[in-house]
Amino acid sequence: MTADVTVRRADRADVPAILEIYNEAVVNTTASYDLAPVSLESRLTWFDHKQQAGWPVLVAEQEGRVVAWATYGPYRDKAGYAGTVEHSVYVHAGGRGGGIGRALMAALLADARERSLHVMLGVIDAENAASIRFHENFGFVVVGRLSQVGRKFDRWLDTVYMQLMLQTEAPTTSLR
């Protein structure tokens, strides 16, 4: 873990920083398939919904500044999927690859395990090799690929589904 990073639960006052990190990724990367920046109002609504539903939103602070955030929530809105969650981790552009994301992911996984959740999924742009490696380092495995399901920057994009079994040992095979 990066020595000067503090991971904590987010509060509503963190939402502008969360928004700034997210919108940078929207505009410059395929980490999100949103095509345009989202508004502060929509991100506040998102945050309030997460809080009301009891889903975690975590932030990483460095030198008193929010530099990353992470969350998870329901994979599908059906009772049979209650033990499965999908997560997101976003790190500010200048901090990627420096251990901030690892600190957040470790805290996110600990929270999910405390809640006795069964599976955590990540849906990742198939060309994002750094994110795929990041997830593999936590034991996630590629379990599926969807071809040309998204479109951004004037090209079709594939996604990979990565899965981590939270309460049992991880699967030993990968479809990658």
Coordinates of C-alpha atoms in Angstrom, one line a residue:
M1 CA 0.0 0.0 0.0
T2 CA 1.2 3.5 -0.7
A3 CA 2.4 4.8 2.6
D4 CA 0.5 8.1 2.6
V5 CA -2.9 6.9 1.4
T6 CA -5.8 6.8 3.8
V7 CA -8.9 4.7 2.8
R8 CA -12.2 5.7 4.4
R9 CA -15.9 5.7 3.8
A10 CA -17.0 8.6 1.6
D11 CA -19.4 11.2 2.7
R12 CA -21.5 13.6 0.7
A13 CA -18.8 16.3 0.8
D14 CA -16.5 14.0 -1.2
V15 CA -18.9 13.8 -4.2
P16 CA -17.4 16.7 -6.1
A17 CA -14.0 15.0 -6.0
I18 CA -15.5 11.7 -6.9
L19 CA -17.2 13.5 -9.8
E20 CA -14.0 15.1 -11.0
I21 CA -12.1 11.7 -11.0
Y22 CA -15.0 10.0 -12.8
N23 CA -15.5 12.6 -15.4
E24 CA -11.8 12.6 -16.3
A25 CA -12.1 8.9 -16.9
V26 CA -15.2 9.4 -19.0
V27 CA -13.6 12.0 -21.2
N28 CA -10.2 10.3 -21.6
T29 CA -10.5 6.6 -21.2
T30 CA -12.7 3.6 -21.8
A31 CA -12.9 2.8 -18.1
S32 CA -16.5 4.0 -18.3
Y33 CA -18.7 3.8 -21.4
D34 CA -20.5 7.0 -20.5
L35 CA -19.9 9.3 -23.5
A36 CA -20.1 12.7 -21.8
P37 CA -19.3 14.0 -18.3
V38 CA -22.1 13.5 -15.7
S39 CA -23.5 16.3 -13.6
L40 CA -22.9 17.0 -9.9
E41 CA -26.6 16.6 -9.4
S42 CA -26.7 13.1 -11.0
R43 CA -23.6 12.0 -9.0
L44 CA -25.2 13.3 -5.7
T45 CA -28.3 11.3 -6.5
W46 CA -26.1 8.2 -7.2
F47 CA -24.3 8.7 -3.9
D48 CA -27.5 9.2 -1.9
H49 CA -28.9 6.0 -3.5
K50 CA -25.8 4.1 -2.6
Q51 CA -26.1 5.3 1.0
Q52 CA -29.8 4.5 1.3
A53 CA -29.3 1.0 -0.1
G54 CA -26.3 0.4 2.3
W55 CA -23.7 0.0 -0.5
P56 CA -20.2 1.2 0.3
V57 CA -18.5 4.1 -1.4
L58 CA -14.9 4.4 -0.3
V59 CA -12.4 7.1 -1.0
A60 CA -8.6 7.2 -0.9
E61 CA -7.0 10.4 0.4
Q62 CA -3.5 11.5 -0.1
E63 CA -2.3 14.7 1.6
G64 CA -5.8 15.6 2.5
R65 CA -7.2 15.3 -1.0
V66 CA -9.5 12.6 -2.4
V67 CA -7.5 10.9 -5.2
A68 CA -9.6 7.8 -5.9
W69 CA -12.8 6.1 -5.1
A70 CA -14.4 2.7 -5.2
T71 CA -17.8 1.1 -4.7
Y72 CA -19.8 -2.0 -5.4
G73 CA -23.5 -2.7 -5.8
P74 CA -26.0 -5.2 -7.1
Y75 CA -25.0 -7.1 -10.2
R76 CA -28.7 -7.6 -11.2
D77 CA -31.9 -6.5 -9.6
K78 CA -33.3 -10.0 -8.9
A79 CA -33.3 -11.7 -5.6
G80 CA -31.4 -14.8 -6.9
Y81 CA -28.4 -12.6 -7.5
A82 CA -28.2 -11.2 -4.0
G83 CA -24.8 -12.7 -3.3
T84 CA -23.2 -11.2 -6.4
V85 CA -21.9 -7.7 -6.7
E86 CA -20.3 -5.6 -9.4
H87 CA -17.6 -3.1 -8.5
S88 CA -15.9 0.0 -9.7
V89 CA -12.5 1.5 -8.9
Y90 CA -11.4 4.9 -10.2
V91 CA -8.1 6.6 -9.6
H92 CA -7.2 10.1 -10.6
A93 CA -5.1 10.3 -13.8
G94 CA -1.8 11.1 -12.1
G95 CA -2.1 8.4 -9.5
R96 CA -2.7 5.3 -11.6
G97 CA -0.3 2.5 -11.0
G98 CA 1.0 3.8 -7.7
G99 CA -0.8 1.6 -5.3
I100 CA -3.8 3.8 -4.6
G101 CA -6.1 1.4 -6.4
R102 CA -4.7 -1.6 -4.6
A103 CA -5.4 0.0 -1.2
L104 CA -9.0 0.7 -2.3
M105 CA -9.6 -2.8 -3.8
A106 CA -8.2 -4.5 -0.6
A107 CA -10.7 -2.4 1.5
L108 CA -13.6 -3.1 -0.9
L109 CA -12.9 -6.9 -0.9
A110 CA -12.7 -6.9 2.9
D111 CA -16.0 -5.1 3.1
A112 CA -17.6 -7.6 0.7
R113 CA -16.2 -10.5 2.6
E114 CA -17.5 -9.1 6.0
R115 CA -20.9 -9.0 4.5
S116 CA -20.6 -12.7 3.4
L117 CA -21.1 -11.8 -0.3
H118 CA -20.3 -14.7 -2.6
V119 CA -19.0 -13.3 -5.9
M120 CA -17.5 -9.9 -7.0
L121 CA -17.5 -9.1 -10.7
G122 CA -15.7 -6.5 -12.8
V123 CA -16.7 -5.5 -16.3
I124 CA -13.6 -4.1 -18.0
D125 CA -12.8 -2.8 -21.4
A126 CA -11.0 -5.7 -23.1
E127 CA -8.2 -3.4 -24.3
N128 CA -7.4 -2.2 -20.7
A129 CA -4.5 -4.6 -20.0
A130 CA -3.5 -2.7 -16.9
S131 CA -6.9 -3.1 -15.3
I132 CA -7.0 -6.8 -16.3
R133 CA -3.6 -7.3 -14.7
F134 CA -4.7 -5.3 -11.6
H135 CA -7.7 -7.6 -11.1
E136 CA -5.7 -10.8 -11.8
N137 CA -3.3 -9.7 -8.9
F138 CA -6.3 -9.9 -6.6
G139 CA -7.3 -13.4 -7.9
F140 CA -10.0 -12.3 -10.4
V141 CA -10.2 -14.5 -13.5
V142 CA -11.7 -13.7 -16.9
V143 CA -14.9 -15.7 -17.2
G144 CA -16.3 -14.2 -20.4
R145 CA -15.9 -11.7 -23.2
L146 CA -18.6 -9.8 -25.0
S147 CA -17.7 -8.5 -28.4
Q148 CA -18.6 -5.1 -29.7
V149 CA -21.1 -4.3 -26.9
G150 CA -20.0 -0.7 -26.4
R151 CA -19.1 2.2 -28.7
K152 CA -16.9 5.1 -27.7
F153 CA -14.2 7.2 -29.5
D154 CA -15.7 6.1 -32.8
R155 CA -15.0 2.5 -32.4
W156 CA -16.7 -0.7 -31.1
L157 CA -15.5 -2.0 -27.8
D158 CA -15.4 -5.4 -26.2
T159 CA -15.7 -6.0 -22.5
V160 CA -14.4 -8.8 -20.4
Y161 CA -16.1 -10.1 -17.3
M162 CA -13.8 -10.9 -14.4
Q163 CA -14.9 -12.8 -11.3
L164 CA -13.6 -13.4 -7.8
M165 CA -15.2 -15.9 -5.5
L166 CA -15.2 -14.1 -2.2
Q167 CA -16.0 -16.9 0.3
T168 CA -14.3 -19.9 -1.4
E169 CA -11.1 -20.4 -3.4
A170 CA -11.0 -18.7 -6.8
P171 CA -11.8 -20.7 -10.0
T172 CA -8.6 -22.2 -11.6
T173 CA -9.6 -21.7 -15.2
S174 CA -10.0 -18.7 -17.3
L175 CA -11.7 -18.1 -20.7
R176 CA -9.2 -15.3 -21.6

